[in-house]
């Protein structure tokens, strides 16, 4: 799942109903359970038809439990509340402001819980309370995260690796942002020493070459 820096979520649905579309499969399963229950009610108990209908109903209920299908509304309300978007739940998505649409897009992505989330400046438009909730939510998430952010405190709480891009080359540092700053400073210091040693060696070799040229010309 990918969150753009300016997520342009578009929908004619209310925000609440748009977020529920993430759980289309779970909601369809609840519908099947309702139909199976109605079908079971028309069968005579003890008959083969009843046993088949009861078995189907039981299997659907187990599947719903495994997919946590009964908690769709709880999940949506939790994310809406955490992201400070509850006041906009009944508002049409297309009437939201740009910043509200970006937050709505993030809400949808959090609910989708993909294996990998790519977040581009996810802390934009967030107040401190919402940011604190998001950090906690993402820390508990099973999704892997790739985050582009200028918020060093956010990175310190969430990331375990930092990819530093310089001159088209990526260097990976283990640890959070604070650790990255220390490791990069050490890396640059080593590079400076290596460069200095290299320059000394070049100067030494150049001097050696010049002296041997002088000896060769004297011998001639």
PDB file of C-alpha atoms in Angstrom:
ATOM      1  CA  UNK A   1       0.000   0.000   0.000  1.00  0.00           C
ATOM      2  CA  UNK A   2       1.303   3.448  -0.927  1.00  0.00           C
ATOM      3  CA  UNK A   3       0.457   6.781   0.698  1.00  0.00           C
ATOM      4  CA  UNK A   4       1.385   9.770  -1.443  1.00  0.00           C
ATOM      5  CA  UNK A   5       2.485  12.968   0.262  1.00  0.00           C
ATOM      6  CA  UNK A   6      -0.753  14.546  -0.961  1.00  0.00           C
ATOM      7  CA  UNK A   7      -3.121  11.585  -1.033  1.00  0.00           C
ATOM      8  CA  UNK A   8      -5.955  12.532  -3.394  1.00  0.00           C
ATOM      9  CA  UNK A   9      -8.668  10.137  -2.218  1.00  0.00           C
ATOM     10  CA  UNK A  10     -11.777  10.465  -4.376  1.00  0.00           C
ATOM     11  CA  UNK A  11     -15.194   8.966  -3.609  1.00  0.00           C
ATOM     12  CA  UNK A  12     -18.868   9.879  -3.676  1.00  0.00           C
ATOM     13  CA  UNK A  13     -19.382   7.816  -0.512  1.00  0.00           C
ATOM     14  CA  UNK A  14     -19.299   9.147   3.013  1.00  0.00           C
ATOM     15  CA  UNK A  15     -15.920   8.762   4.683  1.00  0.00           C
ATOM     16  CA  UNK A  16     -17.291   6.036   6.951  1.00  0.00           C
ATOM     17  CA  UNK A  17     -18.710   4.007   4.058  1.00  0.00           C
ATOM     18  CA  UNK A  18     -15.553   4.531   1.969  1.00  0.00           C
ATOM     19  CA  UNK A  19     -13.399   3.123   4.768  1.00  0.00           C
ATOM     20  CA  UNK A  20     -15.707   0.127   5.076  1.00  0.00           C
ATOM     21  CA  UNK A  21     -14.969  -0.781   1.428  1.00  0.00           C
ATOM     22  CA  UNK A  22     -11.605  -2.040   2.689  1.00  0.00           C
ATOM     23  CA  UNK A  23     -13.542  -4.880   4.284  1.00  0.00           C
ATOM     24  CA  UNK A  24     -15.732  -5.783   1.291  1.00  0.00           C
ATOM     25  CA  UNK A  25     -14.869  -9.493   1.603  1.00  0.00           C
ATOM     26  CA  UNK A  26     -15.632  -9.555   5.331  1.00  0.00           C
ATOM     27  CA  UNK A  27     -18.937  -7.733   4.864  1.00  0.00           C
ATOM     28  CA  UNK A  28     -19.911 -10.102   2.046  1.00  0.00           C
ATOM     29  CA  UNK A  29     -19.154 -12.998   4.396  1.00  0.00           C
ATOM     30  CA  UNK A  30     -21.499 -11.550   7.031  1.00  0.00           C
ATOM     31  CA  UNK A  31     -24.167 -11.352   4.333  1.00  0.00           C
ATOM     32  CA  UNK A  32     -23.635 -15.029   3.491  1.00  0.00           C
ATOM     33  CA  UNK A  33     -24.000 -15.935   7.166  1.00  0.00           C
ATOM     34  CA  UNK A  34     -27.301 -14.073   7.323  1.00  0.00           C
ATOM     35  CA  UNK A  35     -28.556 -15.928   4.246  1.00  0.00           C
ATOM     36  CA  UNK A  36     -27.332 -19.248   5.642  1.00  0.00           C
ATOM     37  CA  UNK A  37     -29.187 -18.571   8.910  1.00  0.00           C
ATOM     38  CA  UNK A  38     -32.393 -17.842   7.006  1.00  0.00           C
ATOM     39  CA  UNK A  39     -31.935 -21.021   4.947  1.00  0.00           C
ATOM     40  CA  UNK A  40     -31.312 -23.061   8.091  1.00  0.00           C
ATOM     41  CA  UNK A  41     -34.542 -21.748   9.628  1.00  0.00           C
ATOM     42  CA  UNK A  42     -36.551 -23.246   6.730  1.00  0.00           C
ATOM     43  CA  UNK A  43     -35.180 -26.767   7.232  1.00  0.00           C
ATOM     44  CA  UNK A  44     -36.632 -29.481   9.435  1.00  0.00           C
ATOM     45  CA  UNK A  45     -34.326 -30.335  12.295  1.00  0.00           C
ATOM     46  CA  UNK A  46     -32.793 -33.796  12.065  1.00  0.00           C
ATOM     47  CA  UNK A  47     -33.052 -34.091   8.283  1.00  0.00           C
ATOM     48  CA  UNK A  48     -30.082 -34.336   5.906  1.00  0.00           C
ATOM     49  CA  UNK A  49     -30.975 -30.935   4.469  1.00  0.00           C
ATOM     50  CA  UNK A  50     -30.870 -29.441   7.949  1.00  0.00           C
ATOM     51  CA  UNK A  51     -27.486 -31.032   8.668  1.00  0.00           C
ATOM     52  CA  UNK A  52     -26.035 -29.662   5.399  1.00  0.00           C
ATOM     53  CA  UNK A  53     -27.428 -26.193   6.062  1.00  0.00           C
ATOM     54  CA  UNK A  54     -26.167 -26.267   9.651  1.00  0.00           C
ATOM     55  CA  UNK A  55     -22.724 -27.370   8.496  1.00  0.00           C
ATOM     56  CA  UNK A  56     -22.555 -24.515   5.958  1.00  0.00           C
ATOM     57  CA  UNK A  57     -23.665 -22.006   8.564  1.00  0.00           C
ATOM     58  CA  UNK A  58     -21.058 -23.319  11.030  1.00  0.00           C
ATOM     59  CA  UNK A  59     -18.233 -23.154   8.446  1.00  0.00           C
ATOM     60  CA  UNK A  60     -19.138 -19.590   7.492  1.00  0.00           C
ATOM     61  CA  UNK A  61     -19.167 -18.558  11.155  1.00  0.00           C
ATOM     62  CA  UNK A  62     -15.718 -20.067  11.697  1.00  0.00           C
ATOM     63  CA  UNK A  63     -14.415 -18.210   8.641  1.00  0.00           C
ATOM     64  CA  UNK A  64     -15.922 -14.964   9.935  1.00  0.00           C
ATOM     65  CA  UNK A  65     -14.229 -15.472  13.301  1.00  0.00           C
ATOM     66  CA  UNK A  66     -10.887 -16.184  11.633  1.00  0.00           C
ATOM     67  CA  UNK A  67     -11.159 -12.982   9.549  1.00  0.00           C
ATOM     68  CA  UNK A  68     -12.476 -10.938  12.488  1.00  0.00           C
ATOM     69  CA  UNK A  69     -15.385  -9.986  10.249  1.00  0.00           C
ATOM     70  CA  UNK A  70     -17.698  -9.004  13.100  1.00  0.00           C
ATOM     71  CA  UNK A  71     -15.401  -6.156  14.193  1.00  0.00           C
ATOM     72  CA  UNK A  72     -15.388  -4.127  10.967  1.00  0.00           C
ATOM     73  CA  UNK A  73     -17.301  -1.219  12.494  1.00  0.00           C
ATOM     74  CA  UNK A  74     -15.078  -1.250  15.592  1.00  0.00           C
ATOM     75  CA  UNK A  75     -11.930  -1.126  13.427  1.00  0.00           C
ATOM     76  CA  UNK A  76     -13.241   1.745  11.304  1.00  0.00           C
ATOM     77  CA  UNK A  77     -14.353   3.762  14.339  1.00  0.00           C
ATOM     78  CA  UNK A  78     -11.022   3.128  16.083  1.00  0.00           C
ATOM     79  CA  UNK A  79      -8.980   4.477  13.168  1.00  0.00           C
ATOM     80  CA  UNK A  80     -11.344   7.393  12.580  1.00  0.00           C
ATOM     81  CA  UNK A  81     -11.066   8.354  16.242  1.00  0.00           C
ATOM     82  CA  UNK A  82      -7.309   7.891  16.427  1.00  0.00           C
ATOM     83  CA  UNK A  83      -6.735   9.973  13.301  1.00  0.00           C
ATOM     84  CA  UNK A  84      -9.074  12.706  14.507  1.00  0.00           C
ATOM     85  CA  UNK A  85     -11.442  12.137  11.585  1.00  0.00           C
ATOM     86  CA  UNK A  86     -14.593  11.107  13.484  1.00  0.00           C
ATOM     87  CA  UNK A  87     -16.268  14.516  12.878  1.00  0.00           C
ATOM     88  CA  UNK A  88     -16.041  13.841   9.125  1.00  0.00           C
ATOM     89  CA  UNK A  89     -17.406  10.268   9.229  1.00  0.00           C
ATOM     90  CA  UNK A  90     -20.714  11.145   7.551  1.00  0.00           C
ATOM     91  CA  UNK A  91     -19.235  13.701   5.130  1.00  0.00           C
ATOM     92  CA  UNK A  92     -18.791  12.879   1.430  1.00  0.00           C
ATOM     93  CA  UNK A  93     -15.122  12.198   0.734  1.00  0.00           C
ATOM     94  CA  UNK A  94     -15.095  14.468  -2.318  1.00  0.00           C
ATOM     95  CA  UNK A  95     -16.103  17.452  -0.171  1.00  0.00           C
ATOM     96  CA  UNK A  96     -13.141  17.082   2.209  1.00  0.00           C
ATOM     97  CA  UNK A  97     -10.204  19.500   2.042  1.00  0.00           C
ATOM     98  CA  UNK A  98      -6.851  18.415   0.601  1.00  0.00           C
ATOM     99  CA  UNK A  99      -5.347  17.773   4.027  1.00  0.00           C
ATOM    100  CA  UNK A 100      -8.456  15.889   5.175  1.00  0.00           C
ATOM    101  CA  UNK A 101      -8.351  13.710   2.042  1.00  0.00           C
ATOM    102  CA  UNK A 102      -4.716  12.841   2.770  1.00  0.00           C
ATOM    103  CA  UNK A 103      -5.636  11.836   6.326  1.00  0.00           C
ATOM    104  CA  UNK A 104      -8.601   9.866   4.959  1.00  0.00           C
ATOM    105  CA  UNK A 105      -6.281   8.046   2.542  1.00  0.00           C
ATOM    106  CA  UNK A 106      -3.990   7.179   5.446  1.00  0.00           C
ATOM    107  CA  UNK A 107      -6.978   5.893   7.445  1.00  0.00           C
ATOM    108  CA  UNK A 108      -7.891   3.614   4.536  1.00  0.00           C
ATOM    109  CA  UNK A 109      -4.334   2.341   4.207  1.00  0.00           C
ATOM    110  CA  UNK A 110      -4.059   1.611   7.934  1.00  0.00           C
ATOM    111  CA  UNK A 111      -7.286  -0.388   7.817  1.00  0.00           C
ATOM    112  CA  UNK A 112      -6.119  -2.323   4.745  1.00  0.00           C
ATOM    113  CA  UNK A 113      -2.991  -3.395   6.652  1.00  0.00           C
ATOM    114  CA  UNK A 114      -0.952  -4.477   3.586  1.00  0.00           C
ATOM    115  CA  UNK A 115       2.218  -6.547   3.905  1.00  0.00           C
ATOM    116  CA  UNK A 116       4.245  -3.455   2.976  1.00  0.00           C
ATOM    117  CA  UNK A 117       3.295   0.185   3.581  1.00  0.00           C
ATOM    118  CA  UNK A 118       5.178   2.911   1.712  1.00  0.00           C
ATOM    119  CA  UNK A 119       4.495   6.222   3.456  1.00  0.00           C
ATOM    120  CA  UNK A 120       5.563   9.564   1.974  1.00  0.00           C
ATOM    121  CA  UNK A 121       5.581  12.230   4.710  1.00  0.00           C
ATOM    122  CA  UNK A 122       2.748  10.571   6.697  1.00  0.00           C
ATOM    123  CA  UNK A 123       3.004  13.076   9.576  1.00  0.00           C
ATOM    124  CA  UNK A 124       1.895  16.038   7.440  1.00  0.00           C
ATOM    125  CA  UNK A 125      -1.375  17.596   8.668  1.00  0.00           C
ATOM    126  CA  UNK A 126      -1.201  15.717  11.995  1.00  0.00           C
ATOM    127  CA  UNK A 127      -1.365  17.307  15.440  1.00  0.00           C
ATOM    128  CA  UNK A 128       0.623  15.950  18.380  1.00  0.00           C
ATOM    129  CA  UNK A 129      -2.196  13.755  19.736  1.00  0.00           C
ATOM    130  CA  UNK A 130      -2.876  12.165  16.344  1.00  0.00           C
ATOM    131  CA  UNK A 131       0.827  11.693  15.700  1.00  0.00           C
ATOM    132  CA  UNK A 132       1.248   9.895  19.015  1.00  0.00           C
ATOM    133  CA  UNK A 133      -1.657   7.569  18.148  1.00  0.00           C
ATOM    134  CA  UNK A 134      -0.235   6.868  14.676  1.00  0.00           C
ATOM    135  CA  UNK A 135       3.195   5.993  16.099  1.00  0.00           C
ATOM    136  CA  UNK A 136       1.582   3.519  18.500  1.00  0.00           C
ATOM    137  CA  UNK A 137      -0.617   2.025  15.766  1.00  0.00           C
ATOM    138  CA  UNK A 138       2.264   1.549  13.317  1.00  0.00           C
ATOM    139  CA  UNK A 139       4.540   0.133  16.029  1.00  0.00           C
ATOM    140  CA  UNK A 140       1.953  -2.597  16.666  1.00  0.00           C
ATOM    141  CA  UNK A 141       1.252  -3.176  12.966  1.00  0.00           C
ATOM    142  CA  UNK A 142       2.413  -6.367  11.261  1.00  0.00           C
ATOM    143  CA  UNK A 143       3.091  -4.449   8.041  1.00  0.00           C
ATOM    144  CA  UNK A 144       6.656  -3.723   6.970  1.00  0.00           C
ATOM    145  CA  UNK A 145       7.234   0.012   6.569  1.00  0.00           C
ATOM    146  CA  UNK A 146       9.200   2.174   4.161  1.00  0.00           C
ATOM    147  CA  UNK A 147       8.904   5.775   5.340  1.00  0.00           C
ATOM    148  CA  UNK A 148      10.051   9.032   3.760  1.00  0.00           C
ATOM    149  CA  UNK A 149       9.911  11.710   6.456  1.00  0.00           C
ATOM    150  CA  UNK A 150      11.572  14.857   7.767  1.00  0.00           C
ATOM    151  CA  UNK A 151      10.180  14.143  11.241  1.00  0.00           C
ATOM    152  CA  UNK A 152      13.226  12.787  13.097  1.00  0.00           C
ATOM    153  CA  UNK A 153      11.212  11.995  16.237  1.00  0.00           C
ATOM    154  CA  UNK A 154       8.746   9.925  14.212  1.00  0.00           C
ATOM    155  CA  UNK A 155      11.635   8.061  12.593  1.00  0.00           C
ATOM    156  CA  UNK A 156      13.339   7.491  15.940  1.00  0.00           C
ATOM    157  CA  UNK A 157      10.250   5.716  17.243  1.00  0.00           C
ATOM    158  CA  UNK A 158       9.544   3.573  14.194  1.00  0.00           C
ATOM    159  CA  UNK A 159      12.502   2.701  12.003  1.00  0.00           C
ATOM    160  CA  UNK A 160      15.197   0.075  12.432  1.00  0.00           C
ATOM    161  CA  UNK A 161      17.152   0.928   9.280  1.00  0.00           C
ATOM    162  CA  UNK A 162      17.916   4.183   7.477  1.00  0.00           C
ATOM    163  CA  UNK A 163      18.721   4.351   3.764  1.00  0.00           C
ATOM    164  CA  UNK A 164      20.888   7.363   2.971  1.00  0.00           C
ATOM    165  CA  UNK A 165      20.913   8.441  -0.693  1.00  0.00           C
ATOM    166  CA  UNK A 166      23.955  10.396  -1.858  1.00  0.00           C
ATOM    167  CA  UNK A 167      25.078  10.881  -5.469  1.00  0.00           C
ATOM    168  CA  UNK A 168      22.815   8.089  -6.717  1.00  0.00           C
ATOM    169  CA  UNK A 169      24.159   5.583  -4.190  1.00  0.00           C
ATOM    170  CA  UNK A 170      22.249   4.078  -1.248  1.00  0.00           C
ATOM    171  CA  UNK A 171      24.062   3.391   2.022  1.00  0.00           C
ATOM    172  CA  UNK A 172      22.196   1.453   4.703  1.00  0.00           C
ATOM    173  CA  UNK A 173      22.619   2.174   8.405  1.00  0.00           C
ATOM    174  CA  UNK A 174      21.150  -0.032  11.134  1.00  0.00           C
ATOM    175  CA  UNK A 175      19.219   1.695  13.897  1.00  0.00           C
ATOM    176  CA  UNK A 176      16.882   4.659  14.155  1.00  0.00           C
ATOM    177  CA  UNK A 177      17.484   8.207  12.938  1.00  0.00           C
ATOM    178  CA  UNK A 178      19.611   9.264  15.934  1.00  0.00           C
ATOM    179  CA  UNK A 179      21.799   6.186  15.505  1.00  0.00           C
ATOM    180  CA  UNK A 180      22.060   6.902  11.789  1.00  0.00           C
ATOM    181  CA  UNK A 181      23.436  10.407  12.460  1.00  0.00           C
ATOM    182  CA  UNK A 182      26.165   8.953  14.689  1.00  0.00           C
ATOM    183  CA  UNK A 183      27.065   6.169  12.253  1.00  0.00           C
ATOM    184  CA  UNK A 184      27.127   8.533   9.272  1.00  0.00           C
ATOM    185  CA  UNK A 185      29.422  10.959  11.098  1.00  0.00           C
ATOM    186  CA  UNK A 186      31.772   8.068  11.865  1.00  0.00           C
ATOM    187  CA  UNK A 187      31.586   6.913   8.241  1.00  0.00           C
ATOM    188  CA  UNK A 188      32.416  10.397   6.927  1.00  0.00           C
ATOM    189  CA  UNK A 189      35.314  10.693   9.389  1.00  0.00           C
ATOM    190  CA  UNK A 190      36.722   7.376   8.147  1.00  0.00           C
ATOM    191  CA  UNK A 191      36.325   8.510   4.556  1.00  0.00           C
ATOM    192  CA  UNK A 192      38.179  11.758   5.312  1.00  0.00           C
ATOM    193  CA  UNK A 193      41.056   9.853   6.939  1.00  0.00           C
ATOM    194  CA  UNK A 194      41.221   7.396   4.047  1.00  0.00           C
ATOM    195  CA  UNK A 195      41.241  10.282   1.568  1.00  0.00           C
ATOM    196  CA  UNK A 196      43.986  12.047   3.487  1.00  0.00           C
ATOM    197  CA  UNK A 197      46.065   8.858   3.617  1.00  0.00           C
ATOM    198  CA  UNK A 198      45.447   8.335  -0.091  1.00  0.00           C
ATOM    199  CA  UNK A 199      46.603  11.861  -0.935  1.00  0.00           C
ATOM    200  CA  UNK A 200      49.772  11.372   1.123  1.00  0.00           C
ATOM    201  CA  UNK A 201      50.465   8.124  -0.705  1.00  0.00           C
ATOM    202  CA  UNK A 202      49.888   9.808  -4.083  1.00  0.00           C
ATOM    203  CA  UNK A 203      52.259  12.636  -3.125  1.00  0.00           C
ATOM    204  CA  UNK A 204      54.834  10.093  -1.948  1.00  0.00           C
ATOM    205  CA  UNK A 205      54.627   8.152  -5.206  1.00  0.00           C
ATOM    206  CA  UNK A 206      54.769  11.339  -7.272  1.00  0.00           C
ATOM    207  CA  UNK A 207      57.913  12.405  -5.398  1.00  0.00           C
ATOM    208  CA  UNK A 208      59.424   8.957  -5.944  1.00  0.00           C
ATOM    209  CA  UNK A 209      58.710   9.175  -9.687  1.00  0.00           C
ATOM    210  CA  UNK A 210      60.218  12.688  -9.953  1.00  0.00           C
ATOM    211  CA  UNK A 211      63.387  11.667  -8.096  1.00  0.00           C
ATOM    212  CA  UNK A 212      63.835   8.628 -10.308  1.00  0.00           C
ATOM    213  CA  UNK A 213      63.348  10.765 -13.418  1.00  0.00           C
ATOM    214  CA  UNK A 214      66.116  13.073 -12.156  1.00  0.00           C
ATOM    215  CA  UNK A 215      68.428  10.112 -11.567  1.00  0.00           C
ATOM    216  CA  UNK A 216      67.709   8.772 -15.023  1.00  0.00           C
ATOM    217  CA  UNK A 217      68.527  12.112 -16.691  1.00  0.00           C
ATOM    218  CA  UNK A 218      71.789  12.417 -14.686  1.00  0.00           C
ATOM    219  CA  UNK A 219      72.820   8.917 -15.697  1.00  0.00           C
ATOM    220  CA  UNK A 220      72.314   9.841 -19.351  1.00  0.00           C
TER     221      UNK A 220
END
